[in-house]
Amino acid sequence: MDDVARLAGVSQSTVSRVLNETSSSVPISEETKQKIFNAIEELGYEPNLIARSLRTQRTQMIGIMIGDITNAFYHPIVRAAQDVARLFDYDVLISNGDHLYENEKRFLQTMLRRPVDGIIMSPHHLTTEDLDRFIKRSHIPIVALGAQVEHPMIDVVGSTSEPATYEAVTWLIREKGHRRIGFIGVAEDMPPGPPRLSGYSRAMTDAGLTIEPGFIQKVEFTQEGGQRAMSIILQQPNPPTAIFACNCLAAIGAMMVAQDSGYRIPEDFSVMSFDDIPEASIVRPRLTTVARDLPSIGHQVAEILFERIEGKITGPGRLFRSEWELIERESVRTQ
Amino acid sequence: MDDVARLAGVSQSTVSRVLNETSSSVPISEETKQKIFNAIEELGYEPNLIARSLRTQRTQMIGIMIGDITNAFYHPIVRAAQDVARLFDYDVLISNGDHLYENEKRFLQTMLRRPVDGIIMSPHHLTTEDLDRFIKRSHIPIVALGAQVEHPMIDVVGSTSEPATYEAVTWLIREKGHRRIGFIGVAEDMPPGPPRLSGYSRAMTDAGLTIEPGFIQKVEFTQEGGQRAMSIILQQPNPPTAIFACNCLAAIGAMMVAQDSGYRIPEDFSVMSFDDIPEASIVRPRLTTVARDLPSIGHQVAEILFERIEGKITGPGRLFRSEWELIERESVRTQ
DNA sequence: CTGAAAGCGCTAACAG
DNA sequence: CTGTTAGCGCTTTCAG
């Protein structure tokens, strides 16, 4: 920056001013500006963000932690969030939680040391206390994605799980005539398992149907998880006619086990799942799912975060519920 | 850090020393160390990486730019690279190129301003001159993933495209008896299109087969691309009996178009592709592919980069070829 | 073995 | 409208 100033024949602080024109309320003559821009051009100067950060105490970076890079659910969200970050001239530090508590804690520590100006995360194991301790120490705004975080300073996006599952299971019962419905949930009661299970239970109860304990299986968010769950369900003496899975990958795993065992979908089992990822339309039959608009969730999450970063919003954490819609394809038939 | 020093009753520079013990050759008494660690613990102190970076001129960050976050090909690679970065106590800045020249250029600029200590990228549009200009200015080591970058300072991992495609197409001809083979390549001759096309051509020529121009379609790395390509191929008066696609997503798109038009795979068309992503085994019939060990590529790429970052390797860029193997599933039948 | 002090590149008062 | 100056929090000589 000194070199630029020297070449332009001005002081270094003037260069800094023209570079941060918005923040400085001081007017600068067009002529000086031109000289400076020419010098910058000639030298190919790029400001050093490290130095700027040290001074301003803002890093122009946000951190995003996703549950699992392998899960297509997160891709549109990350992409959209990255797009809005770019609008604000922010970079994004992405981290892979892989659903491990250790990774989630390390992520927080990294965010603290680095530090970042804001965080988007999908905490699966982190407790409210973990988050609270972090926020007390750092004051970095956090928005949580699809988690049941109850914290006065954390904005939450998601939480359509309970009602959406209720509607979907009710649809399976009322419109499609199923009465024996299995549920593939999430191991260790990680989010978003519990609200979806509760939506399922409520729908069953409201319809006056009994829930057979063997019909509820809790597994990981993976194809293998779905396979495991379905194998167990298939061993029931009187198996369900429909399966609601919390997650597309698990639904696909379940479908594959059933097909490999000689069953036909949807003739022998109807399968339905949550979140419309590309795999849902690759698979045959195509999956009927509860779909949320993932790119717009990504947008929303990032915009909410920047409201905090820019200080436009202060005060207690807010809760945003995203829309959903039922996409009917081929994996469910009427009983 | 001052607070820690005060609480421990030592000077701030001593605290810094115990925190960077490896780099400092100066011995420090056990007693002092203990006092300092206690103080750190008590205060919950975390060093500020920004300040450290400003001083050391190293950021403890690497940048990774992938072609497309949506393409499962990159997921194991990113995950593995992130794992090794963590071993070196590095953070990872991930960016999504989305196969756009503009994004690739912006990525480089970001890496320069930020700056990072090293870069892993899969350049699709960036020219050797772009990269050369960047390296001249920044001296940041780069390792390129699966690209045909010819630059004296850039390490390249990949480049099995030509021989692997040659082998695969030859297998289609010799073992499976196909003589009319279509090829779905990459639009605008982006990597890794050209070497794969050349492997295909060489195999066809070596087998004495003619290449019909209408059998070669160049499209994007997406399902839609594959759909488009296959639609055109299906309109040929005398279509091929087998299709080799450069990319699984495109292969899946192609398969779906064929199936939706009433053709059966592999009875009417054999389909084969490159890179074994999860979708390849979800789809029916399961895809026969040329598979590379993606996690180990990710590991390798990162390790090569850290050799440069740590200065263990200097000198001209190296070329690493990864292993591949043919995984036969159900999408190819003998003619 | 430990402390003092310089300075990484920048921003933002403050002073003209 | 522009220049001078004081740090941001750390590492690393240089002295002791």
XYZ file of C-alpha atoms (C1' of nucleotides) in Angstrom:
702
model
C 0.000 0.000 0.000
C 2.958 2.204 0.690
C 4.223 1.573 -2.803
C 0.889 2.559 -4.274
C 0.869 5.738 -2.207
C 4.382 6.625 -3.252
C 3.641 6.010 -6.920
C 0.477 8.080 -6.728
C 2.231 10.786 -4.756
C -0.166 10.677 -1.836
C -0.071 9.322 1.670
C -0.788 5.754 2.501
C -3.896 6.665 4.440
C -5.381 8.335 1.407
C -5.007 5.126 -0.484
C -6.751 3.314 2.305
C -9.551 5.824 2.137
C -10.269 5.405 -1.504
C -10.230 1.666 -1.032
C -12.880 1.846 1.689
C -14.842 4.680 0.278
C -18.126 3.642 1.775
C -16.927 3.540 5.329
C -15.183 6.857 5.178
C -17.441 9.840 5.081
C -14.649 12.029 3.854
C -14.795 13.160 0.232
C -11.749 12.684 -1.954
C -10.969 14.547 -5.135
C -11.548 12.719 -8.371
C -8.052 13.517 -9.468
C -6.435 11.876 -6.475
C -8.645 8.869 -6.880
C -7.607 8.445 -10.461
C -3.939 8.655 -9.612
C -4.421 6.049 -6.965
C -6.389 3.685 -9.157
C -3.730 3.985 -11.822
C -1.030 3.170 -9.340
C -2.982 0.191 -8.033
C -3.437 -1.039 -11.551
C 0.180 -0.569 -12.455
C 1.448 -2.372 -9.406
C -1.222 -5.033 -9.454
C -1.813 -4.311 -5.837
C -4.312 -6.356 -3.843
C -5.116 -5.331 -0.286
C -4.090 -7.802 2.364
C -7.191 -8.998 4.115
C -5.250 -10.312 7.058
C -3.988 -6.913 7.990
C -7.358 -5.399 7.415
C -8.969 -7.988 9.633
C -6.523 -7.446 12.421
C -7.373 -3.822 12.395
C -11.106 -3.956 11.904
C -11.728 -7.080 13.938
C -13.813 -8.450 11.126
C -12.579 -11.204 8.892
C -14.991 -11.096 5.996
C -15.402 -14.801 6.384
C -18.308 -16.857 7.519
C -18.113 -20.473 8.561
C -20.540 -23.098 7.385
C -20.695 -26.488 8.926
C -22.799 -29.054 7.175
C -23.818 -32.420 8.486
C -22.301 -34.426 5.710
C -20.837 -33.343 2.399
C -22.053 -36.571 0.903
C -25.661 -35.734 1.532
C -27.108 -33.880 -1.427
C -29.535 -32.162 0.884
C -26.808 -29.687 1.800
C -25.510 -28.916 -1.678
C -28.080 -26.424 -2.854
C -28.021 -24.819 0.551
C -24.278 -24.375 0.560
C -24.293 -23.109 -2.965
C -26.972 -20.543 -2.271
C -25.307 -19.423 0.939
C -22.035 -19.028 -0.893
C -23.753 -16.937 -3.530
C -25.120 -14.485 -1.014
C -21.814 -14.391 0.836
C -20.195 -13.376 -2.420
C -22.646 -10.508 -2.723
C -21.404 -9.222 0.598
C -17.819 -9.813 -0.473
C -17.414 -12.553 2.064
C -15.542 -15.825 1.810
C -16.839 -19.064 3.181
C -15.054 -21.572 5.320
C -16.801 -24.881 4.876
C -16.458 -27.741 7.238
C -17.740 -31.236 7.256
C -19.330 -32.322 10.500
C -19.821 -35.918 9.485
C -22.287 -36.139 12.350
C -19.487 -36.492 14.881
C -19.579 -34.620 18.135
C -15.842 -34.208 18.085
C -15.922 -32.521 14.695
C -18.664 -30.205 15.773
C -16.718 -29.088 18.818
C -13.588 -28.619 16.827
C -15.499 -26.562 14.318
C -16.562 -24.155 17.022
C -13.035 -23.896 18.296
C -11.739 -23.151 14.830
C -14.351 -20.483 14.347
C -13.222 -18.912 17.589
C -9.537 -18.873 16.786
C -9.860 -17.890 13.238
C -12.274 -16.008 13.955
C -15.177 -15.660 11.544
C -17.865 -13.012 11.491
C -20.776 -15.403 11.434
C -21.697 -19.051 11.402
C -24.228 -21.225 9.669
C -24.428 -24.672 11.059
C -26.472 -27.731 11.332
C -25.612 -28.979 14.809
C -26.460 -32.573 15.461
C -24.702 -33.311 18.711
C -23.815 -29.913 20.115
C -25.838 -29.101 23.170
C -27.430 -25.787 23.904
C -24.803 -25.356 26.607
C -21.966 -25.870 24.136
C -23.440 -23.207 21.928
C -24.158 -20.928 24.814
C -20.598 -21.103 26.062
C -19.358 -20.333 22.566
C -21.631 -17.362 22.122
C -20.775 -15.943 25.517
C -17.118 -16.063 24.658
C -17.196 -14.946 21.064
C -20.352 -13.001 20.350
C -20.274 -14.432 16.845
C -23.793 -14.686 15.429
C -25.007 -18.164 14.592
C -27.873 -19.385 12.533
C -28.818 -22.983 12.957
C -30.160 -25.040 10.151
C -32.927 -27.470 10.799
C -32.020 -28.062 14.391
C -33.982 -27.798 17.533
C -31.668 -25.317 19.156
C -33.303 -23.379 21.881
C -31.076 -20.447 22.520
C -32.009 -16.822 22.957
C -29.330 -15.601 20.551
C -29.464 -18.187 17.780
C -31.690 -17.800 14.766
C -33.142 -21.071 13.589
C -34.272 -21.954 10.091
C -36.229 -25.112 9.541
C -38.516 -26.703 12.013
C -41.179 -27.732 9.598
C -40.431 -31.285 10.510
C -43.275 -31.965 12.849
C -46.171 -30.534 10.838
C -44.778 -31.689 7.504
C -44.393 -35.244 8.712
C -47.839 -35.111 10.234
C -49.338 -34.002 6.934
C -47.413 -36.554 4.931
C -48.335 -39.494 7.125
C -51.919 -38.288 7.263
C -51.937 -38.203 3.477
C -50.654 -41.767 3.422
C -53.556 -42.741 5.656
C -56.424 -40.676 4.294
C -55.646 -40.409 0.601
C -53.775 -43.620 0.118
C -55.560 -45.848 2.549
C -52.559 -47.172 4.460
C -53.094 -48.303 8.025
C -49.889 -50.142 8.791
C -47.081 -47.609 8.379
C -43.450 -48.027 9.336
C -41.140 -45.190 10.265
C -37.399 -44.953 9.646
C -36.050 -42.346 12.016
C -32.691 -41.086 13.178
C -30.306 -42.862 15.512
C -29.588 -41.418 18.911
C -32.529 -39.077 18.551
C -30.405 -36.611 16.661
C -32.191 -33.822 14.870
C -34.362 -33.949 12.936
C -35.455 -37.321 14.260
C -37.621 -36.451 17.251
C -39.978 -33.901 15.646
C -40.500 -36.182 12.665
C -41.214 -39.125 14.891
C -43.653 -37.003 16.798
C -45.366 -35.889 13.580
C -45.665 -39.534 12.630
C -47.021 -40.571 15.997
C -49.512 -37.763 16.110
C -50.805 -38.610 12.639
C -51.177 -42.272 13.550
C -52.896 -41.501 16.811
C -55.213 -38.915 15.295
C -56.267 -41.507 12.747
C -56.907 -43.992 15.491
C -54.189 -46.341 14.297
C -51.881 -48.288 16.532
C -48.132 -47.857 16.327
C -46.286 -51.113 16.454
C -42.941 -50.675 18.154
C -41.193 -52.923 15.639
C -42.267 -50.570 12.867
C -40.080 -47.770 14.180
C -36.398 -48.052 13.379
C -33.804 -45.421 14.131
C -30.707 -45.382 11.960
C -28.081 -43.082 10.419
C -28.764 -40.733 7.515
C -27.342 -43.109 4.972
C -28.306 -45.736 2.491
C -26.770 -48.345 4.760
C -28.911 -47.074 7.589
C -32.012 -47.482 5.470
C -30.945 -50.952 4.457
C -30.486 -52.000 8.027
C -33.835 -50.579 9.073
C -35.687 -52.234 6.235
C -34.105 -55.615 6.849
C -35.446 -55.547 10.355
C -38.856 -54.333 9.289
C -39.089 -57.103 6.700
C -38.657 -59.670 9.438
C -41.791 -58.573 11.229
C -44.493 -61.238 11.198
C -46.972 -58.806 9.676
C -44.988 -56.013 8.037
C -46.295 -52.550 7.196
C -47.704 -51.649 3.800
C -45.972 -48.280 3.728
C -42.722 -46.836 5.017
C -42.091 -43.221 5.862
C -38.358 -42.470 5.977
C -36.899 -39.341 7.536
C -34.344 -39.065 4.835
C -34.064 -39.853 1.148
C -30.851 -41.772 1.394
C -32.380 -44.045 3.991
C -35.492 -44.404 1.872
C -33.391 -45.461 -1.082
C -31.505 -47.965 1.018
C -34.793 -49.356 2.264
C -36.168 -49.615 -1.238
C -33.122 -51.421 -2.452
C -33.226 -54.002 0.298
C -36.864 -54.662 -0.411
C -36.292 -54.952 -4.152
C -33.283 -57.184 -3.675
C -35.420 -59.435 -1.501
C -37.878 -59.813 -4.342
C -40.492 -57.325 -3.248
C -41.889 -54.783 -5.616
C -42.229 -51.089 -4.867
C -44.900 -49.761 -4.661
C -46.949 -52.919 -5.121
C -45.675 -54.615 -1.974
C -44.456 -51.582 -0.078
C -45.104 -47.920 -0.564
C -42.137 -45.731 0.321
C -42.145 -42.052 1.088
C -39.458 -39.753 2.343
C -38.344 -36.308 3.330
C -36.350 -33.824 1.218
C -36.207 -34.000 -2.492
C -32.632 -34.653 -3.496
C -31.594 -35.613 -7.033
C -31.277 -39.267 -6.120
C -35.005 -39.348 -5.475
C -35.659 -38.990 -9.201
C -32.868 -41.252 -10.351
C -34.146 -44.247 -8.531
C -36.922 -46.443 -9.890
C -39.668 -46.082 -8.897
C -39.111 -42.397 -8.369
C -39.613 -41.402 -4.756
C -42.598 -39.533 -3.451
C -41.245 -36.967 -0.997
C -41.914 -34.023 1.199
C -39.888 -31.373 -0.594
C -38.538 -28.117 0.701
C -37.099 -25.441 -1.523
C -33.479 -26.013 -0.659
C -31.877 -23.142 -2.575
C -34.238 -20.687 -1.015
C -33.498 -22.098 2.424
C -29.820 -21.518 1.699
C -30.540 -17.974 0.672
C -32.655 -17.333 3.685
C -30.159 -18.761 6.112
C -27.398 -16.588 4.743
C -29.496 -13.483 4.608
C -30.565 -13.916 8.177
C -26.953 -14.282 9.172
C -25.894 -11.129 7.374
C -28.648 -9.179 9.047
C -26.932 -10.045 12.293
C -23.446 -9.452 10.988
C -24.389 -6.039 9.709
C -26.134 -5.300 12.962
C -29.464 -4.675 11.263
C -31.072 -7.072 13.641
C -30.224 -7.418 17.278
C -32.154 -9.001 20.044
C -33.408 -12.490 20.592
C -33.073 -15.408 18.205
C -35.834 -15.872 15.717
C -37.451 -18.979 14.320
C -38.139 -19.359 10.617
C -40.239 -22.150 9.233
C -39.743 -23.073 5.651
C -42.476 -24.052 3.259
C -42.840 -27.566 2.027
C -44.864 -29.399 -0.527
C -45.669 -32.971 -1.224
C -44.260 -34.241 -4.493
C -46.034 -37.326 -5.609
C -44.093 -39.647 -7.838
C -44.233 -43.396 -8.193
C -43.208 -44.956 -4.924
C -46.562 -44.801 -3.189
C -49.728 -46.557 -4.281
C -53.172 -46.567 -2.793
C -53.883 -49.534 -0.651
C -2.155 -12.949 25.560
C -1.145 -10.054 27.734
C -3.698 -11.145 30.275
C -2.316 -14.647 30.282
C 1.190 -13.297 30.760
C 0.115 -11.078 33.599
C -1.761 -13.850 35.335
C 1.199 -16.197 34.954
C 3.595 -13.508 36.053
C 5.754 -13.697 32.938
C 6.202 -11.586 29.875
C 3.978 -11.826 26.861
C 6.783 -13.073 24.700
C 7.300 -16.014 27.002
C 3.699 -17.002 26.563
C 4.144 -16.829 22.837
C 7.169 -19.045 23.150
C 5.448 -21.828 24.972
C 2.614 -21.680 22.496
C 4.978 -22.196 19.578
C 7.378 -24.499 21.269
C 8.418 -26.337 18.148
C 9.533 -23.269 16.259
C 11.458 -21.810 19.138
C 14.715 -23.496 19.903
C 14.830 -21.874 23.289
C 14.208 -24.088 26.287
C 11.676 -22.989 28.868
C 11.467 -24.169 32.436
C 8.763 -26.656 33.269
C 7.587 -24.451 36.065
C 6.983 -21.435 33.848
C 5.199 -23.588 31.337
C 2.850 -24.898 33.962
C 2.026 -21.442 35.193
C 1.288 -20.357 31.677
C -0.878 -23.347 30.843
C -2.837 -22.788 34.003
C -3.401 -19.176 33.125
C -4.493 -20.108 29.597
C -6.912 -22.611 31.010
C -8.291 -20.225 33.550
C -8.847 -17.447 31.058
C -10.050 -19.715 28.276
C -7.573 -18.032 26.019
C -7.405 -18.931 22.310
C -4.667 -17.424 20.185
C -5.859 -15.104 17.471
C -4.862 -16.606 14.165
C -5.286 -13.336 12.332
C -2.585 -11.654 14.318
C -0.374 -14.670 14.023
C -0.860 -14.728 10.284
C -0.016 -11.096 9.907
C 3.201 -11.682 11.670
C 4.212 -15.017 10.171
C 2.860 -14.397 6.694
C 1.224 -17.777 6.776
C -2.468 -18.182 7.220
C -2.821 -21.843 8.088
C -5.488 -22.056 5.452
C -5.592 -23.789 2.142
C -8.097 -23.124 -0.576
C -9.907 -25.856 -2.448
C -11.879 -25.161 -5.542
C -14.013 -27.951 -6.845
C -15.757 -28.071 -10.170
C -19.220 -28.526 -8.788
C -20.408 -29.264 -5.276
C -23.276 -31.214 -6.743
C -20.995 -33.746 -8.347
C -20.348 -36.585 -5.950
C -16.995 -37.154 -7.601
C -15.567 -34.337 -5.488
C -17.021 -35.306 -2.145
C -14.608 -38.014 -1.072
C -11.760 -35.928 -2.370
C -12.750 -32.879 -0.384
C -13.351 -34.934 2.688
C -9.976 -36.628 2.491
C -8.192 -33.371 1.787
C -9.896 -31.783 4.739
C -8.802 -34.670 6.923
C -5.156 -34.242 6.065
C -5.432 -30.475 6.421
C -6.681 -31.041 9.921
C -3.618 -33.137 10.670
C -1.487 -30.147 9.791
C -3.753 -27.878 11.820
C -4.957 -26.143 8.722
C -8.392 -24.875 7.822
C -9.905 -25.219 4.419
C -11.603 -22.568 2.358
C -13.856 -24.338 -0.092
C -15.200 -22.746 -3.188
C -17.565 -23.866 -5.833
C -16.391 -23.261 -9.378
C -19.591 -24.368 -11.038
C -17.547 -24.689 -14.216
C -17.666 -20.934 -14.800
C -14.612 -19.049 -15.910
C -15.659 -16.043 -13.920
C -15.829 -18.055 -10.716
C -12.457 -19.589 -11.337
C -10.855 -16.195 -11.803
C -12.520 -14.818 -8.749
C -11.328 -17.791 -6.759
C -7.737 -17.005 -7.644
C -8.201 -13.387 -6.699
C -9.681 -14.368 -3.369
C -6.787 -16.694 -2.698
C -4.441 -13.832 -3.402
C -6.101 -11.315 -1.145
C -6.854 -13.666 1.636
C -4.111 -15.103 1.155
C -3.904 -18.863 1.614
C -0.806 -20.996 1.967
C -1.701 -23.435 -0.756
C -4.339 -24.325 -3.287
C -5.998 -27.446 -4.575
C -8.062 -26.877 -7.618
C -9.665 -28.458 -10.547
C -9.385 -25.746 -13.193
C -11.698 -26.132 -16.126
C -11.419 -22.828 -17.902
C -8.345 -21.208 -16.431
C -5.526 -21.043 -18.919
C -1.928 -21.809 -18.191
C -1.275 -18.076 -18.525
C -3.857 -17.248 -15.869
C -2.199 -19.674 -13.518
C 1.242 -18.485 -14.440
C 0.379 -14.890 -13.706
C -1.061 -15.917 -10.369
C 1.966 -17.926 -9.372
C 4.375 -15.203 -10.391
C 2.554 -12.760 -8.213
C 1.826 -14.895 -5.211
C 4.216 -17.830 -5.039
C 1.400 -19.858 -3.525
C 1.827 -23.526 -4.362
C -0.938 -25.101 -6.411
C -1.845 -28.652 -7.101
C -4.217 -29.265 -9.923
C -6.703 -32.051 -9.886
C -7.387 -33.963 -13.036
C -6.515 -31.129 -15.314
C -4.136 -30.850 -18.167
C -2.197 -27.985 -16.722
C 1.223 -27.678 -18.160
C 3.059 -25.432 -15.819
C 6.536 -25.849 -14.414
C 5.448 -25.035 -10.863
C 2.139 -26.825 -10.603
C 1.848 -30.388 -9.405
C -0.816 -32.346 -11.209
C -2.747 -35.335 -9.942
C -4.856 -37.306 -12.325
C -4.153 -37.771 -15.949
C -5.199 -41.367 -16.179
C -7.913 -40.294 -18.534
C -6.348 -41.248 -21.808
C -5.091 -44.737 -20.975
C -8.071 -45.607 -18.799
C -10.517 -44.663 -21.511
C -8.466 -46.553 -24.030
C -8.583 -49.689 -21.901
C -12.249 -49.351 -21.166
C -13.277 -48.878 -24.770
C -10.964 -51.667 -25.821
C -12.657 -53.891 -23.266
C -16.016 -52.955 -24.734
C -14.732 -54.035 -28.131
C -12.673 -57.115 -27.336
C -14.454 -58.630 -24.377
C -17.950 -57.455 -25.053
C -18.007 -57.537 -28.812
C -19.233 -54.015 -29.472
C -18.286 -52.372 -32.751
C -20.555 -49.352 -32.833
C -19.715 -47.294 -29.791
C -20.926 -43.805 -28.977
C -19.036 -41.323 -26.859
C -20.460 -38.663 -24.571
C -17.731 -36.109 -23.996
C -17.382 -32.687 -22.481
C -18.601 -29.424 -23.942
C -16.088 -26.807 -25.047
C -13.322 -29.360 -24.773
C -12.971 -28.706 -21.095
C -10.908 -31.124 -19.102
C -11.116 -34.021 -18.904
C -12.843 -34.215 -22.266
C -9.973 -34.197 -24.732
C -7.808 -36.973 -23.265
C -10.828 -39.196 -22.879
C -11.928 -38.540 -26.395
C -8.453 -39.348 -27.537
C -8.424 -42.594 -25.572
C -11.702 -43.488 -27.208
C -10.496 -42.624 -30.680
C -7.281 -44.513 -30.248
C -9.111 -47.602 -29.055
C -11.519 -47.462 -31.971
C -8.766 -46.919 -34.483
C -6.560 -49.637 -33.041
C -9.463 -52.042 -33.351
C -9.979 -51.017 -36.937
C -13.396 -49.538 -36.252
C -14.755 -46.400 -37.803
C -15.842 -43.487 -35.697
C -19.072 -41.968 -36.841
C -19.130 -38.242 -36.153
C -22.758 -38.392 -34.998
C -21.753 -40.839 -32.275
C -19.688 -38.234 -30.496
C -21.612 -35.724 -28.403
C -20.056 -33.124 -26.155
C -22.151 -31.895 -23.253
C -21.948 -30.614 -19.681
C -21.175 -32.822 -16.695
C -24.778 -33.208 -15.728
C -27.707 -35.510 -16.080
C -29.319 -32.999 -18.388
C -26.202 -33.038 -20.519
C -26.384 -36.796 -20.789
C -30.054 -36.614 -21.653
C -29.404 -34.166 -24.436
C -26.560 -36.226 -25.842
C -28.545 -39.437 -25.803
C -31.572 -37.853 -27.445
C -29.394 -36.890 -30.371
C -27.695 -40.237 -30.521
C -31.048 -42.012 -30.543
C -32.013 -40.112 -33.653
C -29.157 -41.583 -35.665
C -30.367 -43.840 -38.460
C -28.237 -46.680 -37.190
C -27.436 -45.975 -33.545
C -24.551 -47.445 -31.545
C -24.884 -50.571 -29.418
C -22.818 -49.146 -26.582
C -22.204 -45.725 -25.089
C -19.128 -44.648 -23.218
C -19.816 -41.549 -21.126
C -17.087 -39.377 -19.659
C -19.033 -38.891 -16.519
C -21.475 -40.838 -14.400
C -24.076 -38.126 -14.190
C -24.163 -37.889 -17.956
C -24.308 -41.672 -18.204
C -27.291 -41.731 -15.902
C -29.029 -39.017 -17.882
C -28.390 -40.974 -21.059
C -29.729 -44.157 -19.544
C -32.859 -42.450 -18.361
C -33.621 -40.964 -21.753
C -33.180 -44.337 -23.368
C -35.363 -46.064 -20.806
C -38.032 -43.412 -21.017
C -38.071 -43.917 -24.789
C -38.805 -47.571 -24.249
C -35.346 -48.987 -24.752
C -33.901 -51.451 -22.330
C -30.461 -51.208 -20.806
C -28.322 -53.210 -21.407
C -30.353 -55.221 -23.918
C -30.699 -52.377 -26.407
C -27.803 -50.217 -25.306
C -24.838 -50.942 -23.127
C -23.736 -47.976 -21.045
C -20.393 -47.465 -19.398
C -18.902 -44.499 -17.627
C -16.058 -42.941 -15.751
C -15.756 -42.497 -11.971
C -17.676 -44.570 -9.547
C -19.964 -42.274 -7.596
C -22.743 -43.543 -5.329
C -25.407 -42.832 -7.920
C -23.837 -45.477 -10.137
C -25.032 -48.192 -7.779
C -28.401 -46.669 -7.037
C -29.518 -46.696 -10.593
C -30.945 -49.800 -12.294
C -29.181 -51.415 -14.012
C -26.168 -50.566 -11.919
C -23.496 -48.822 -13.953
C -20.298 -50.428 -15.109
C -17.575 -47.835 -14.598
C -13.917 -47.021 -14.651
C -13.327 -46.358 -10.963
C -10.582 -44.446 -9.280
C -9.943 -44.501 -5.574
C -11.315 -41.074 -4.806
C -10.447 -40.833 -1.104
C -6.887 -41.764 -1.809
C -6.709 -39.199 -4.572
C -7.895 -36.628 -2.061
C -5.248 -37.722 0.381
C -2.571 -37.663 -2.229
C -3.501 -34.256 -3.514
C -3.375 -32.764 -0.050
C -0.170 -34.459 0.896
C 1.524 -33.237 -2.229
C 0.386 -29.744 -1.434
C 1.716 -29.866 2.103
C 5.072 -31.055 0.847
C 5.244 -27.770 -1.011
C 3.858 -25.697 1.817
C 6.368 -27.123 4.237
C 9.120 -26.616 1.714
C 10.035 -30.290 1.672
C 9.783 -30.267 -2.068
C 10.891 -27.463 -4.293
C 11.577 -27.422 -7.952
C 9.459 -28.213 -10.966
C 5.878 -29.444 -10.934
C 5.345 -33.162 -10.820
C 2.773 -35.364 -12.456
C 0.982 -38.088 -10.529
C -1.172 -40.660 -12.217
C -3.777 -42.367 -10.170
C -4.689 -46.016 -10.425
C -7.967 -47.107 -11.851
C -9.925 -50.288 -12.159
C -12.856 -51.446 -14.167
C -15.900 -52.263 -12.086
C -18.289 -54.418 -13.981
C -21.902 -54.218 -12.972
C -25.041 -54.634 -15.000
C -25.151 -51.909 -17.605
C -23.018 -53.594 -20.230
C -23.805 -56.839 -22.011
C -21.884 -58.751 -24.573
C -23.039 -58.140 -28.081
C 16.203 -19.327 30.552
C 13.391 -14.748 30.088
C 12.188 -9.786 28.813
C 12.018 -5.595 25.656
C 10.957 -3.973 21.476
C 10.201 -3.880 16.541
C 7.015 -4.548 13.091
C 3.642 -7.597 9.883
C -0.260 -4.173 6.550
C -3.922 -2.019 7.451
C -7.885 1.477 9.431
C -9.536 5.314 11.868
C -9.227 8.836 14.939
C -7.142 13.340 15.084
C -5.122 17.288 13.204
C -4.580 20.302 9.833
C -9.757 17.439 1.032
C -5.267 15.076 2.826
C -1.415 13.678 6.081
C 0.255 11.839 10.731
C -0.070 8.581 14.033
C -1.575 4.943 17.101
C -2.534 0.558 17.498
C -5.062 -4.442 16.127
C -2.393 -9.412 18.619
C 1.026 -11.811 17.571
C 6.287 -13.690 16.546
C 11.010 -13.066 16.671
C 15.257 -10.929 16.864
C 18.349 -8.953 20.217
C 19.843 -8.291 24.916
C 20.540 -9.783 29.155
